């Protein structure tokens, strides 16, 4: 019997690096918990992913930048779909509190 | 460009019935928002699903009952994996506040 876990617990105290952890990993999709605290995508770098991504903030605050598009500010409960190859970066996350994300990566629709 | 949405908003005021809404629907998985307020699985009925389910509570409280196994009480942030054909039911949800779930259904591992 599976045991429950809690997405707000078991967080390493060392957040020198942004934390990426798989919650579920299957062939067709992957669900991750991401924990940021002031972390951003390095200046000038973009994520350009083969997979669609759905991302939701569970707590904290973040700003996503999209190439040639408007920034999107996310707070608790906000979610957004990022289509494969939509170039984006995390331009800001709250520096004084943890930002916890759920990210669901999946094969793009045909 | 996709717009953000918020999992805590756009909730119908009529919760006579438990609310099931697709957030993402693909061939290999489906992500749903479920909103309960005092709703339970009818007495004596069990969910017996062909798909694996991962379920997380975003707010509220609920109790899952598993056939031949211990109940699991869930609060905000708690999540659990329910393997395909693991018979289960929702035996209680908080009556005086909304319980919002994320449920991710996917094809079982080979």
mmCIF file of C-alpha atoms in Angstrom, chain A residues 1-8 23-24 26 28-29 31 52 54 56 58 66 69 72-74 76-81 86 102 104 106-109, chain B residues 1-8 23-24 26 28-29 31 52 54 56 58 66 69 72-74 76-81 86 102 104 106-109:
data_model
loop_
_atom_site.group_PDB
_atom_site.id
_atom_site.type_symbol
_atom_site.label_atom_id
_atom_site.label_comp_id
_atom_site.label_asym_id
_atom_site.label_seq_id
_atom_site.Cartn_x
_atom_site.Cartn_y
_atom_site.Cartn_z
ATOM 1 C CA UNK A 1 0.000 0.000 0.000
ATOM 2 C CA UNK A 2 1.417 3.355 -1.037
ATOM 3 C CA UNK A 3 2.070 5.848 1.725
ATOM 4 C CA UNK A 4 1.115 9.452 1.455
ATOM 5 C CA UNK A 5 3.748 12.153 1.096
ATOM 6 C CA UNK A 6 3.470 15.900 1.386
ATOM 7 C CA UNK A 7 4.711 18.285 -1.248
ATOM 8 C CA UNK A 8 5.538 20.944 1.375
ATOM 9 C CA UNK A 23 7.351 12.540 -8.215
ATOM 10 C CA UNK A 24 6.237 10.274 -11.062
ATOM 11 C CA UNK A 26 6.667 7.251 -16.854
ATOM 12 C CA UNK A 28 4.937 9.410 -21.670
ATOM 13 C CA UNK A 29 5.221 12.000 -18.909
ATOM 14 C CA UNK A 31 5.798 14.964 -12.804
ATOM 15 C CA UNK A 52 5.011 20.212 -23.434
ATOM 16 C CA UNK A 54 2.314 22.322 -17.486
ATOM 17 C CA UNK A 56 1.748 25.240 -11.271
ATOM 18 C CA UNK A 58 1.975 25.684 -4.918
ATOM 19 C CA UNK A 66 8.764 34.092 -22.814
ATOM 20 C CA UNK A 69 6.023 37.587 -25.431
ATOM 21 C CA UNK A 72 3.811 35.998 -16.640
ATOM 22 C CA UNK A 73 3.821 36.466 -12.874
ATOM 23 C CA UNK A 74 2.752 33.387 -10.935
ATOM 24 C CA UNK A 76 0.025 30.196 -5.374
ATOM 25 C CA UNK A 77 -2.386 28.144 -7.451
ATOM 26 C CA UNK A 78 -1.485 29.755 -10.770
ATOM 27 C CA UNK A 79 -0.753 27.376 -13.611
ATOM 28 C CA UNK A 80 0.147 27.716 -17.261
ATOM 29 C CA UNK A 81 0.789 25.512 -20.266
ATOM 30 C CA UNK A 86 8.181 27.806 -26.566
ATOM 31 C CA UNK A 102 4.679 21.214 -9.820
ATOM 32 C CA UNK A 104 4.303 18.041 -15.663
ATOM 33 C CA UNK A 106 4.706 15.314 -21.577
ATOM 34 C CA UNK A 107 5.079 14.398 -25.203
ATOM 35 C CA UNK A 108 3.648 17.137 -27.388
ATOM 36 C CA UNK A 109 0.321 16.546 -29.076
ATOM 37 C CA UNK B 1 0.444 32.438 -25.969
ATOM 38 C CA UNK B 2 -1.217 30.450 -23.181
ATOM 39 C CA UNK B 3 -2.803 32.431 -20.388
ATOM 40 C CA UNK B 4 -2.387 31.490 -16.775
ATOM 41 C CA UNK B 5 -5.281 30.115 -14.757
ATOM 42 C CA UNK B 6 -5.652 29.579 -11.039
ATOM 43 C CA UNK B 7 -6.699 26.304 -9.501
ATOM 44 C CA UNK B 8 -8.406 28.094 -6.598
ATOM 45 C CA UNK B 23 -7.038 20.526 -16.907
ATOM 46 C CA UNK B 24 -5.066 18.485 -19.442
ATOM 47 C CA UNK B 26 -3.900 13.536 -23.565
ATOM 48 C CA UNK B 28 -1.645 8.686 -22.121
ATOM 49 C CA UNK B 29 -2.837 10.704 -19.153
ATOM 50 C CA UNK B 31 -5.026 15.795 -15.213
ATOM 51 C CA UNK B 52 -3.037 4.495 -12.111
ATOM 52 C CA UNK B 54 -1.892 10.129 -8.395
ATOM 53 C CA UNK B 56 -2.976 15.530 -4.254
ATOM 54 C CA UNK B 58 -4.497 21.515 -2.601
ATOM 55 C CA UNK B 66 -8.922 1.343 0.634
ATOM 56 C CA UNK B 69 -6.309 -1.535 3.997
ATOM 57 C CA UNK B 72 -5.601 7.592 4.635
ATOM 58 C CA UNK B 73 -6.398 11.105 5.827
ATOM 59 C CA UNK B 74 -5.263 13.835 3.462
ATOM 60 C CA UNK B 76 -3.204 20.334 2.021
ATOM 61 C CA UNK B 77 -0.144 19.180 0.103
ATOM 62 C CA UNK B 78 -0.637 15.486 0.816
ATOM 63 C CA UNK B 79 -0.432 13.177 -2.169
ATOM 64 C CA UNK B 80 -0.657 9.465 -2.738
ATOM 65 C CA UNK B 81 -0.364 6.981 -5.583
ATOM 66 C CA UNK B 86 -6.663 -0.747 -6.051
ATOM 67 C CA UNK B 102 -5.485 17.414 -8.392
ATOM 68 C CA UNK B 104 -3.505 12.573 -12.525
ATOM 69 C CA UNK B 106 -2.342 7.444 -16.402
ATOM 70 C CA UNK B 107 -1.832 4.131 -18.063
ATOM 71 C CA UNK B 108 -0.422 1.646 -15.598
ATOM 72 C CA UNK B 109 3.200 0.664 -15.860
#
